[in-house]
Coordinates of C-alpha atoms and ligand atoms in Angstrom, one line a residue:
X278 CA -201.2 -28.8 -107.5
X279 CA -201.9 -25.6 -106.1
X280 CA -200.4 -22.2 -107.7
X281 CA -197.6 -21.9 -105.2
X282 CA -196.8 -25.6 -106.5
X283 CA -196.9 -25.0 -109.9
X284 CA -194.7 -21.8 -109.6
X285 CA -192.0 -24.0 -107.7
X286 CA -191.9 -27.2 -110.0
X287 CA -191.0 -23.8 -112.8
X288 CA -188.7 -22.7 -110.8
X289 CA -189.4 -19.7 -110.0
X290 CA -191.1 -20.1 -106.1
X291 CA -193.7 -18.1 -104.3
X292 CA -191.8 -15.6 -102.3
X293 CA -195.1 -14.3 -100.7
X294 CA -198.4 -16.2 -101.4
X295 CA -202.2 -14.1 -100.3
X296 CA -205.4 -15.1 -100.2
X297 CA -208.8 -14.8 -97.8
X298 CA -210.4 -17.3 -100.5
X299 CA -208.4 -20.4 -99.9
X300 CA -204.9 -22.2 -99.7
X301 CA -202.2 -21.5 -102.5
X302 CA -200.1 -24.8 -102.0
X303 CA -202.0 -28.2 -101.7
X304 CA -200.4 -28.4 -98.4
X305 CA -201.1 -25.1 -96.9
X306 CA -203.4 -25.5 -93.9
X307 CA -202.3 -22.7 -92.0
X308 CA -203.3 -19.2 -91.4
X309 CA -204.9 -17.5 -94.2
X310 CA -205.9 -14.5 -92.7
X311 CA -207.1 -12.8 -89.6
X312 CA -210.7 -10.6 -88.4
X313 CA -211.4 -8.5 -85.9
X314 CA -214.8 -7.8 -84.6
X315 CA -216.3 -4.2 -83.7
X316 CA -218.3 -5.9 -80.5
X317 CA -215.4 -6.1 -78.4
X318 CA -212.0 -5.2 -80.7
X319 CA -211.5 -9.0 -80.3
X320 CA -209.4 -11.5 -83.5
X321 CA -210.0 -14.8 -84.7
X322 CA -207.6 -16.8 -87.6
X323 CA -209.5 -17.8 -90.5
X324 CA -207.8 -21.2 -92.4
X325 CA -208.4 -23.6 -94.6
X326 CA -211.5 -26.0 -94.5
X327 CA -209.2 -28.7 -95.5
X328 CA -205.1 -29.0 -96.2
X329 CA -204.8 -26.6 -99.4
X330 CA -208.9 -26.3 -99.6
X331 CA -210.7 -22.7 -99.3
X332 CA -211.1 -20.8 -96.6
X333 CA -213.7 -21.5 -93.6
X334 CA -216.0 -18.9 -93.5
X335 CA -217.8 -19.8 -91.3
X336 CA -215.5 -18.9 -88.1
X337 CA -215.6 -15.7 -89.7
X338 CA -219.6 -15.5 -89.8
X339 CA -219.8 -16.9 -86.5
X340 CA -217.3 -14.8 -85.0
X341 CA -218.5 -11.7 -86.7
X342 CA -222.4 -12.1 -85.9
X343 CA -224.4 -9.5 -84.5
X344 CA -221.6 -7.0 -85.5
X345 CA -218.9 -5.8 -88.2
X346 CA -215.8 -7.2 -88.5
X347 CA -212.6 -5.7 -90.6
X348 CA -209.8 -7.9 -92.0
X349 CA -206.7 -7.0 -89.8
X350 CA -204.0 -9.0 -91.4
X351 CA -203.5 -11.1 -94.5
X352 CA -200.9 -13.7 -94.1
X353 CA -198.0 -15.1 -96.4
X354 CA -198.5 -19.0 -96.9
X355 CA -194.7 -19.0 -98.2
X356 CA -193.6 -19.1 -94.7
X357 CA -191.4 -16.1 -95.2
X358 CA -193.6 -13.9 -93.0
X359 CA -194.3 -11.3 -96.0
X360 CA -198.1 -10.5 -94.5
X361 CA -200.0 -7.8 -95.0
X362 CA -201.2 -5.1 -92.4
X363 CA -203.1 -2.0 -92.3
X364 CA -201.2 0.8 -94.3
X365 CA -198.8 3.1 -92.5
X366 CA -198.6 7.1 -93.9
X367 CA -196.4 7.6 -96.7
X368 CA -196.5 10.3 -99.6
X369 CA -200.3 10.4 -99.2
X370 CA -201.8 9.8 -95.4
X371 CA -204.7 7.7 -95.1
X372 CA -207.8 8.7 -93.7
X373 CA -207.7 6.9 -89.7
X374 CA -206.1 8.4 -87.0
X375 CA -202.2 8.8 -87.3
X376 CA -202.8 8.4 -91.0
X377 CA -203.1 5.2 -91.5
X378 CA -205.3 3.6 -94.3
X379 CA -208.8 2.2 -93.5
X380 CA -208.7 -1.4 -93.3
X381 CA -211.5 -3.8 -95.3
X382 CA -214.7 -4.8 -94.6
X383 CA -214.4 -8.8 -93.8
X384 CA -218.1 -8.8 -95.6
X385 CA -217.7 -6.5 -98.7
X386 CA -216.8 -8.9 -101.1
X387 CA -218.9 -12.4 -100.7
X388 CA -218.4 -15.0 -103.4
X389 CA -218.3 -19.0 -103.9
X390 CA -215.1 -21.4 -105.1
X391 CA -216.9 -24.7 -106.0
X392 CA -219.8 -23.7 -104.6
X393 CA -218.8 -22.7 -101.2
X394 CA -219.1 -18.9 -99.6
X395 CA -215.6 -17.2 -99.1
X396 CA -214.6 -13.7 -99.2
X397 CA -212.4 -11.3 -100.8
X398 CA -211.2 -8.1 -99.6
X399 CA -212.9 -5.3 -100.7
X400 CA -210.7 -2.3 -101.6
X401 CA -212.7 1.4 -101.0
X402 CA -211.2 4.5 -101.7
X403 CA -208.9 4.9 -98.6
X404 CA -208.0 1.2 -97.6
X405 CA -204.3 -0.2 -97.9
X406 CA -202.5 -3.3 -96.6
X407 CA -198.3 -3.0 -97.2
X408 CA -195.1 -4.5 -95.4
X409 CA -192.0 -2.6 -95.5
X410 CA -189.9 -5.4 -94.6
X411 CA -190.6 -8.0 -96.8
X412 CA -188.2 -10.7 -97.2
X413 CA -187.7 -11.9 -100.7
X414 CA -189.1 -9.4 -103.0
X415 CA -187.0 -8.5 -105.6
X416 CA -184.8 -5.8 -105.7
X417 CA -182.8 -3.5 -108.1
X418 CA -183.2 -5.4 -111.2
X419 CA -183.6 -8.9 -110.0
X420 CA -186.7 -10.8 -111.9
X421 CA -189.9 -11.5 -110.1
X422 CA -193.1 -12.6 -111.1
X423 CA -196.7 -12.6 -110.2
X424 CA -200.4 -13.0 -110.3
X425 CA -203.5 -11.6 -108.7
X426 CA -207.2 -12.6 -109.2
X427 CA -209.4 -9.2 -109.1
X428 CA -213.1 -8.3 -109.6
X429 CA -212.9 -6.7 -112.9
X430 CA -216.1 -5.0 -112.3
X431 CA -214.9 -3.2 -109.3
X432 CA -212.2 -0.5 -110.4
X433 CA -212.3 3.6 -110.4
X434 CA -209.6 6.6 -112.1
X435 CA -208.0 7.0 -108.3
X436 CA -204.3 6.1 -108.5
X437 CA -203.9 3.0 -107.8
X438 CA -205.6 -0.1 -107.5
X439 CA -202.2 -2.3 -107.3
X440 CA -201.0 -5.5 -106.1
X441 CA -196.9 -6.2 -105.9
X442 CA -193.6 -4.5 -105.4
X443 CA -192.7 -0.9 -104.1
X444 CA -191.2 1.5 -101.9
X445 CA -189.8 0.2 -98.1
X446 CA -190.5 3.8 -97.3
X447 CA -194.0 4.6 -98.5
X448 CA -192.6 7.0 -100.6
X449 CA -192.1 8.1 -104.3
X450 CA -188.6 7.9 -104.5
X451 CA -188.5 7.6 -108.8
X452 CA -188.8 5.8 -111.7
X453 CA -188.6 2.1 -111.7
X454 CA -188.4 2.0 -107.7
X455 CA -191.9 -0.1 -107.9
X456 CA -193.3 -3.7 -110.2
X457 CA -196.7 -3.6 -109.2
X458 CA -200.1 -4.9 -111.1
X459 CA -202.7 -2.2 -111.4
X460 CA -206.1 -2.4 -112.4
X461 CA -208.3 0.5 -113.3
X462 CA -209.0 3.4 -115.3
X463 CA -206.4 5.9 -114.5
X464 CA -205.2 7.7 -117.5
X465 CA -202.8 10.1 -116.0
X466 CA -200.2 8.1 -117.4
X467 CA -200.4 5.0 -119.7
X468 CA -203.6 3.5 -121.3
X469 CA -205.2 1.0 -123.2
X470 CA -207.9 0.2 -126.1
X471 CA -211.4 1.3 -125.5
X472 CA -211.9 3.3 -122.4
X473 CA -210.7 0.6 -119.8
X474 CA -210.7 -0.5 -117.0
X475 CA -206.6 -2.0 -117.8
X476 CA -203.9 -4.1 -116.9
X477 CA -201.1 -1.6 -116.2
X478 CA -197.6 -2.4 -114.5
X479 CA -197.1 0.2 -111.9
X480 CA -193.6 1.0 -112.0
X481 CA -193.5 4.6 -110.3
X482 CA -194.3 7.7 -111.8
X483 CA -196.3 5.7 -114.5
X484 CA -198.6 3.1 -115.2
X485 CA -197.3 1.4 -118.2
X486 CA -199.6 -0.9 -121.0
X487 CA -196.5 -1.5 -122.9
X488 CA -193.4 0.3 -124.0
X489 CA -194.8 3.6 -125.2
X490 CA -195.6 5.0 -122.0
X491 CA -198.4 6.2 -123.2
X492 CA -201.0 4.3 -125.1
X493 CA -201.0 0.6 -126.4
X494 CA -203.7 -0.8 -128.1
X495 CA -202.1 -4.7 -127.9
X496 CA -203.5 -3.6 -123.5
X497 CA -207.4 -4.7 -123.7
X498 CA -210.2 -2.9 -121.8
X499 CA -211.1 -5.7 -119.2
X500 CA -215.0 -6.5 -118.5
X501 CA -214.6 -9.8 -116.8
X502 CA -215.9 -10.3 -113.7
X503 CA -213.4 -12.2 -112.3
X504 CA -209.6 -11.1 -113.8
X505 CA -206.5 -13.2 -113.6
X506 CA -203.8 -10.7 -113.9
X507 CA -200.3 -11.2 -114.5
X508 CA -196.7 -9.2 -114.6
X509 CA -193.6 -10.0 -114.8
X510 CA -190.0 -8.4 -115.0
X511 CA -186.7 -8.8 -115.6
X512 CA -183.3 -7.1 -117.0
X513 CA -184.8 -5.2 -120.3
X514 CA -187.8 -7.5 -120.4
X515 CA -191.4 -7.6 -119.0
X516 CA -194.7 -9.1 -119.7
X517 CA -198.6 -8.2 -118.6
X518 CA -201.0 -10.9 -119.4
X519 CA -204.7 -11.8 -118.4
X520 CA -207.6 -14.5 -118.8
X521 CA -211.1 -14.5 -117.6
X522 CA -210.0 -16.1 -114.0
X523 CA -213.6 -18.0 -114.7
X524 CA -212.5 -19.4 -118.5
X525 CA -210.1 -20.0 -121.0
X526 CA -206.4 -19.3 -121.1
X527 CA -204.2 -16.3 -120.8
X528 CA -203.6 -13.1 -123.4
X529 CA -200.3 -11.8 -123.4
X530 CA -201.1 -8.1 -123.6
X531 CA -197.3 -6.7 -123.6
X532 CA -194.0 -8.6 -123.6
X533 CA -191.0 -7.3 -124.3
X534 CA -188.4 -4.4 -123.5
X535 CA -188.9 -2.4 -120.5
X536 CA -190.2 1.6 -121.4
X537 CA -188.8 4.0 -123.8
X538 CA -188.2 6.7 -120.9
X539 CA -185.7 6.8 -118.8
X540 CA -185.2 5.5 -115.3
X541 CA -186.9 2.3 -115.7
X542 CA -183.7 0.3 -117.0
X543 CA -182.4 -0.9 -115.4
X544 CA -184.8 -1.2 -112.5
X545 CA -184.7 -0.3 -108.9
X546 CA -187.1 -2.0 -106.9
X547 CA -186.8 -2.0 -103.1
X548 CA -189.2 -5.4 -102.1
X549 CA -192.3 -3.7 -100.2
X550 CA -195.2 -5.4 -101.1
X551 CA -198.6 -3.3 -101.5
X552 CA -202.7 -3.9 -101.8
X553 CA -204.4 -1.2 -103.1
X554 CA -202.6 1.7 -102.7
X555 CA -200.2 3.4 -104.8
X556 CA -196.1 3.1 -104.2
X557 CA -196.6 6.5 -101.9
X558 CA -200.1 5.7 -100.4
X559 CA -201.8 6.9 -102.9
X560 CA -205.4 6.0 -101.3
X561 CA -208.2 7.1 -104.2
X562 CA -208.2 3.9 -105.8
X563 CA -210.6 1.1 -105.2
X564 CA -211.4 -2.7 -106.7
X565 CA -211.2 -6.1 -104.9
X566 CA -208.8 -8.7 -104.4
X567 CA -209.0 -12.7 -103.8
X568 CA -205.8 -13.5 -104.3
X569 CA -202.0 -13.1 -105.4
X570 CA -198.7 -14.4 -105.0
X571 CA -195.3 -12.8 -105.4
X572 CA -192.4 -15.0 -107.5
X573 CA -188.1 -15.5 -106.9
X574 CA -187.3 -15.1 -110.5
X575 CA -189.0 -14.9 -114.0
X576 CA -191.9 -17.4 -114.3
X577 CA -191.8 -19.0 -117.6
X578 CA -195.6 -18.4 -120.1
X579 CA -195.8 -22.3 -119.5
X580 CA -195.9 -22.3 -116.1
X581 CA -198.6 -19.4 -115.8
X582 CA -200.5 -20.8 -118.1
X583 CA -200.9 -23.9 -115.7
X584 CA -201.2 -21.3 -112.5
X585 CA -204.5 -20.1 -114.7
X586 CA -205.7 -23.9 -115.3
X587 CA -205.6 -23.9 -111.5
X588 CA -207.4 -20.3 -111.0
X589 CA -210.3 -21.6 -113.4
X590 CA -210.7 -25.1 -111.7
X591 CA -211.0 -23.5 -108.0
X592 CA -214.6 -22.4 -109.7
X593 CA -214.8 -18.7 -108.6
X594 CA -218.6 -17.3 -108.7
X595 CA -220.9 -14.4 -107.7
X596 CA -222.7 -14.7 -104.5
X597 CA -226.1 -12.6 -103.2
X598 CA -224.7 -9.5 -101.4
X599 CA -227.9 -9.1 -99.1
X600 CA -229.4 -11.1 -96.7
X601 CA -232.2 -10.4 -94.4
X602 CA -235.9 -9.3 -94.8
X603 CA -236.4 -8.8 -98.3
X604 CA -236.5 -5.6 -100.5
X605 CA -238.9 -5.8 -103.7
X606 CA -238.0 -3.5 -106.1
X607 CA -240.9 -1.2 -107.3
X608 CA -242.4 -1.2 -104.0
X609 CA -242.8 2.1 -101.8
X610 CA -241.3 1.8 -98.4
X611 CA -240.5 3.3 -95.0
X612 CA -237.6 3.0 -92.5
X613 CA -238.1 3.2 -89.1
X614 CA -235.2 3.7 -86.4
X615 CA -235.0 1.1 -83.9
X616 CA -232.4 3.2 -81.4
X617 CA -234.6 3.0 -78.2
X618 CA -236.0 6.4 -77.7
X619 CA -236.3 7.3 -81.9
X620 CA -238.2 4.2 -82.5
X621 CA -240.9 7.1 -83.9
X622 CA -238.5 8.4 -86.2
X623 CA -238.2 7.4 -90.0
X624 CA -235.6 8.0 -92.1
X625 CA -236.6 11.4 -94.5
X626 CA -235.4 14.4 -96.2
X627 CA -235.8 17.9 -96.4
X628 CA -234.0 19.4 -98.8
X629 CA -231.5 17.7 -100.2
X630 CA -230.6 16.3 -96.6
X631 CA -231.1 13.0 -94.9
X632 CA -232.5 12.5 -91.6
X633 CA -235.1 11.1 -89.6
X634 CA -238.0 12.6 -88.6
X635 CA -241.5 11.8 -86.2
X636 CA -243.9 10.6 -88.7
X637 CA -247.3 9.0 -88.5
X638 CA -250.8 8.8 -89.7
X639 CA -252.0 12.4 -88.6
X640 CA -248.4 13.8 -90.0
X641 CA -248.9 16.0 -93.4
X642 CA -249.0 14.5 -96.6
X643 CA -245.5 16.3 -97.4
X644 CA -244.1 14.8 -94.1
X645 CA -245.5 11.7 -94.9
X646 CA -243.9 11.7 -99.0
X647 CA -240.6 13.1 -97.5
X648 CA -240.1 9.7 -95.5
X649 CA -241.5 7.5 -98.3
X650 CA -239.2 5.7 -101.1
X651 CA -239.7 3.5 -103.8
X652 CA -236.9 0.4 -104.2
X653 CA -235.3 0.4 -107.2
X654 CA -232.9 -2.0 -108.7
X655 CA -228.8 -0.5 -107.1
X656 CA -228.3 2.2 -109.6
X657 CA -224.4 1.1 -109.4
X658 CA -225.2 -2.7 -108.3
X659 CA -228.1 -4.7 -109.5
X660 CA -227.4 -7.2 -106.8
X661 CA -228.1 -4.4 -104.3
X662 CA -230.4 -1.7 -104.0
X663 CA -231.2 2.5 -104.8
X664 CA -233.8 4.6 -102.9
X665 CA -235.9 6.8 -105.0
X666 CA -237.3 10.0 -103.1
X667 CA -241.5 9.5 -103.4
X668 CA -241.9 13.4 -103.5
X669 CA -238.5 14.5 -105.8
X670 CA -238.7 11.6 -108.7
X671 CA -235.3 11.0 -110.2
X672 CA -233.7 12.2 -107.0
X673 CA -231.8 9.5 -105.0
X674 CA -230.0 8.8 -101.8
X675 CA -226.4 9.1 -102.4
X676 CA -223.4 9.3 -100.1
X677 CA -220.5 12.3 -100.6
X678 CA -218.2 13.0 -98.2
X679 CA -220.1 9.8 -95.9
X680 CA -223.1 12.3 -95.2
X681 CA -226.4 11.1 -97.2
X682 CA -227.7 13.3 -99.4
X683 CA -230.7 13.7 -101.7
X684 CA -229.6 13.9 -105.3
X685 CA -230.3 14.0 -109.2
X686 CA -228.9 11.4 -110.7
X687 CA -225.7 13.2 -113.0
X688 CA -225.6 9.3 -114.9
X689 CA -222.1 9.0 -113.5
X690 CA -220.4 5.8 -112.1
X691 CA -219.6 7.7 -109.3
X692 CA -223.2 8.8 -108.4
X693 CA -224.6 5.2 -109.0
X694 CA -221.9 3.8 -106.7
X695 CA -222.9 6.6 -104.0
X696 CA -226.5 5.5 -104.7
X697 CA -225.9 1.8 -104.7
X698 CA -226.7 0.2 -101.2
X699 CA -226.5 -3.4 -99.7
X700 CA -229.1 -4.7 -97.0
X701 CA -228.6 -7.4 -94.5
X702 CA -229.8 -8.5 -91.3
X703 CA -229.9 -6.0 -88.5
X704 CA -227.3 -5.9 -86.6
X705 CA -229.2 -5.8 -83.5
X706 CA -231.0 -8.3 -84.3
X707 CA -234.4 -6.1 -86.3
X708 CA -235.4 -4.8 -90.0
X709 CA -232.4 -4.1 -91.9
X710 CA -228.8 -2.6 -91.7
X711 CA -227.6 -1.2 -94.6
X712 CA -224.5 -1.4 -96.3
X713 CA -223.1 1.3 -98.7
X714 CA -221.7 -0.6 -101.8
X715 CA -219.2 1.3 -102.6
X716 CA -218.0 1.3 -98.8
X717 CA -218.8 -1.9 -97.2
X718 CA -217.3 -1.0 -93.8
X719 CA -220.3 1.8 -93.5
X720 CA -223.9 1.7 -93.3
X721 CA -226.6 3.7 -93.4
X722 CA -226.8 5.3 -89.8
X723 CA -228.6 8.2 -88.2
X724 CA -226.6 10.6 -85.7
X725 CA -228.0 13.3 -84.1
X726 CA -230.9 12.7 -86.3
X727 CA -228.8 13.1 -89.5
X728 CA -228.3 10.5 -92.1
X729 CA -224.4 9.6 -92.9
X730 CA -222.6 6.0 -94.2
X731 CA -220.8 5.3 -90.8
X732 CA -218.3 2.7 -89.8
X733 CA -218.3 1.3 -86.1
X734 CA -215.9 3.3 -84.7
X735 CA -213.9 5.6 -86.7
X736 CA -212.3 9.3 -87.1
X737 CA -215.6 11.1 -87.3
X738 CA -218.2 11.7 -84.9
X739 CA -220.9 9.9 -86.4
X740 CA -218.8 6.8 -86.6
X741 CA -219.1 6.6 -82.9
X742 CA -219.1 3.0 -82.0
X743 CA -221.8 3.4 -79.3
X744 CA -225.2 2.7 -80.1
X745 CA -223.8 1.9 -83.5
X746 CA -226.0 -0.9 -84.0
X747 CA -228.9 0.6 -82.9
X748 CA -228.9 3.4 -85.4
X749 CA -228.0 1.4 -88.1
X750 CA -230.8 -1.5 -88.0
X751 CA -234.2 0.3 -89.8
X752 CA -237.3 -1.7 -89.8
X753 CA -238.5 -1.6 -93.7
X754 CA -242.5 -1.2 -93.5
X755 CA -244.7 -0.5 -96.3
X756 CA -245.0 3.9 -96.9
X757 CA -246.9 6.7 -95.9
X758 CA -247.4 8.0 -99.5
Ligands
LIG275 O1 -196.8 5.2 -110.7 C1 -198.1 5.7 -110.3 C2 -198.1 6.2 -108.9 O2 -197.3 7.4 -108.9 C3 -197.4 5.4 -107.9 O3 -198.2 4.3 -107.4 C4 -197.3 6.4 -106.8 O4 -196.2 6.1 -105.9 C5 -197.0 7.7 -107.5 O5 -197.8 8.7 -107.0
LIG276 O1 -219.2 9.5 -99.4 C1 -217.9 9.1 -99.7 C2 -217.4 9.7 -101.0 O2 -217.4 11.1 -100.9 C3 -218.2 9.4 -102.2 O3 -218.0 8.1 -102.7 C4 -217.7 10.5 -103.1 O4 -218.7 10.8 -104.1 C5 -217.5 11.6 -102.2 O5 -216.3 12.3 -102.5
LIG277 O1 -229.6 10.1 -84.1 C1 -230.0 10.2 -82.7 C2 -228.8 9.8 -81.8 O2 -227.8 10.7 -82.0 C3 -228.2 8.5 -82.0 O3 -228.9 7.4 -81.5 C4 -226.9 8.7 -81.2 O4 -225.9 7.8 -81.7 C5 -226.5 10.1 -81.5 O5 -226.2 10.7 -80.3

């Protein structure tokens, strides 16, 4: 049996069921969730390999070949229609045009069930999926349940990282008005032991471990690296548990009376259902999701207890994030544009900016150490890669603000995540393209002869879509210095 199963022998059914990684009822062989490719703006459905089996891929790395694709909609397997679509403007706009949120990277978030390649959807500082007319969801103070599965590697401070129940209207309209999971280390409201990251409840204006809305030490800091996650609430009464999604059975990290502030019982929850945004759009926060469902009433421990026997026997794993000619870390290496009409031009600095520049054997010695970096295991990632500068040791390339830029390192998560970059096959078909980690929709990309993370197609300049592939596939050589 399948989690949506499980949930509906309890009886307490799947009101809204999400996954890109496979099917949530044993006979779900519908749609799980849908791609759209930069080449031509063009969809494709991705669904199950089998009736209630994980998802094919492959349509997806077929379809998406030779260019980027984004995942456009996430659908509800409970047949209520409760799918997921790019963010609308709320509280907080999002960063595309009209406000909207970003919408993932199909490829940011690669991993295996039982051995075979799916994907997750990678959640970067800006990205949202809601619906604001879910049917359902529970409202006022009517008792839900539910479960995600996250990467409990992948979190930040940025409010908020959540999964569940909020606002119809995007916006922060009080206390108790949302029942979401959240997963981070945001300590503008509640916290945990250790330093985190945490399973919080979202429940507007406050991210609660517990009843004290402010710290619980019974709320564990989390260094799984796959996380089941689990809340539940009712009249006076919820519950936030967790397990190693990989191993062993759940924690119950809180159960009991709803918070000692007011406005948050009884409840008011209004049935939208959010990924990765706050109840108001809050966009800053970022972590990954593979899958989640959304309960009719209060799921008994018993009954998620067998939803995390299931989680642990679909076999979630790591994957390699990079594909394409290899990197070796330690070696000293150049990158050369392949853009017809640059293909002199190797990506540099000067300064503490990125670009490309003319180089070759009669070039200075400076010219030639400004375009030469050693490979070094990804400051943020060790699955992926960070570029040391050859003439400035200790200095990186980082992103800020999706320009490159050469940097110290400060030692901070948010500087090895800037630093932290994923290579693949070029997308026009030479050398390398390079994704940022943190940002899986972007890749290294000259414009204008300046170095920025860009995204094919998109609100600034240098995400131009033409010629995108071109100045984004680099042929890695061995360097001038
Ligand atoms: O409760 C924390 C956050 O506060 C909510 O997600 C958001 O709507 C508000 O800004
Ligand atoms: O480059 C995008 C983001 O901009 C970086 O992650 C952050 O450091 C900066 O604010
Ligand atoms: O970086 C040089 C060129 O500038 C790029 O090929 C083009 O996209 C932009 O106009």
């Amino acid at each position: 049996a399948a989690p949506c199963d499980l949930y509906a022998s309890g009886g307490t059914p799947c009101i809204a069921a999400h996954s890109t990684t496979r099917a949530l009822y044993s006979a779900y062989s519908g749609q799980l969730y849908q791609v759209k490719r930069g080449s031509d703006n063009t969809t494709t459905i991705i669904s199950p390999l089998s009736t209630g089996g994980v998802a094919n891929a492959a349509v997806q790395d077929t379809f998406c070949a030779s260019t980027t694709c984004l995942i456009t909609v996430i659908y509800d397997q409970s047949g209520r229609g409760n799918h997921l679509t790019q963010a609308p403007p709320g509280g907080f706009r999002g960063p595309e045009s009209n406000g909207y949120d970003n919408l993932a990277s199909a490829t940011g978030a690669p991993v295996t069930l039982d051995g075979k390649k799916v994907y997750g959807v990678f959640i970067s500082p800006g990205t949202g999926y809601r619906n604001n007319a879910a049917s359902g969801t529970a409202t006022g103070d009517s008792a839900e349940g539910m479960y995600a599965v996250f990467d409990g590697t992948h979190y930040n401070s940025g409010c908020c990282f959540d999964y569940g129940n909020a606002e119809t209207n995007s916006l922060d309209t009080g206390n108790g008005h949302m029942e979401a999971l959240y997963f981070g280390t945001n300590t503008a409201w509640g916290t945990g032991a250790g330093s985190g990251p945490w399973l919080m409840a979202d429940l507007e204006n406050g991210l609660f471990s517990g009843q004290n809305p402010k710290n619980n030490a019974g709320d564990p800091s989390i260094s799984f690296r796959f996380f089941t996650t689990i809340l539940k609430g009712g009249p006076n009464k919820w519950a936030i548990r967790g397990a190693n999604a990989a191993s062993g059975p759940l924690s119950t990290y809180y159960n009991g009376m709803r918070p000692s502030v007011s406005g948050y019982n009884p409840m008011h929850k209004e049935g939208a259902i959010i990924l990765g945004i706050g109840g108001d759009n809050s966009v800053s926060a970022q972590g990954t999701f593979y899958e989640g469902v959304m309960t009719s009433g209060y799921p008994t421990d018993a009954t998620e207890n067998s939803v995390q026997e299931n989680i642990v026997a679909a076999k979630y794993a790591t994957t390699s994030l990079t594909s394409g000619p290899i990197l070796t870390v330690g070696s000293s290496i150049s990158l050369r544009a392949t853009t017809p009409g640059y293909t002199t031009r190797y990506l540099a600095h000067t300064g503490s900016t990125i670009n490309t520049q003319v180089v070759d054997s009669s070039s200075s010695t400076s010219l030639k150490q400004q375009a030469s970096w050693t490979v070094r295991a990804g400051l943020g990632n060790n699955a992926c890669f960070s570029f040391e500068s050859k003439d400035t040791v200790g200095n990186y390339i980082r992103h800020s603000a999706f320009e490159l830029k050469l940097s110290a390192s400060d030692g901070s998560k948010q500087f090895k995540e800037d630093a932290t970059f994923c290579p693949q096959s070029g997308l026009n078909g030479q050398g390398n393209s390079i994704r940022a980690w943190g940002y899986p929709t972007r890749y290294i990309r000259h414009y204008s002869n300046v170095a920025y993370i860009s995204s094919n197609g998109g609100v600034h300049s240098f995400d131009q879509a033409a010629s995108f592939n071109d100045d984004s596939s680099w042929v890695i050589g061995s360097s001038f210095a």
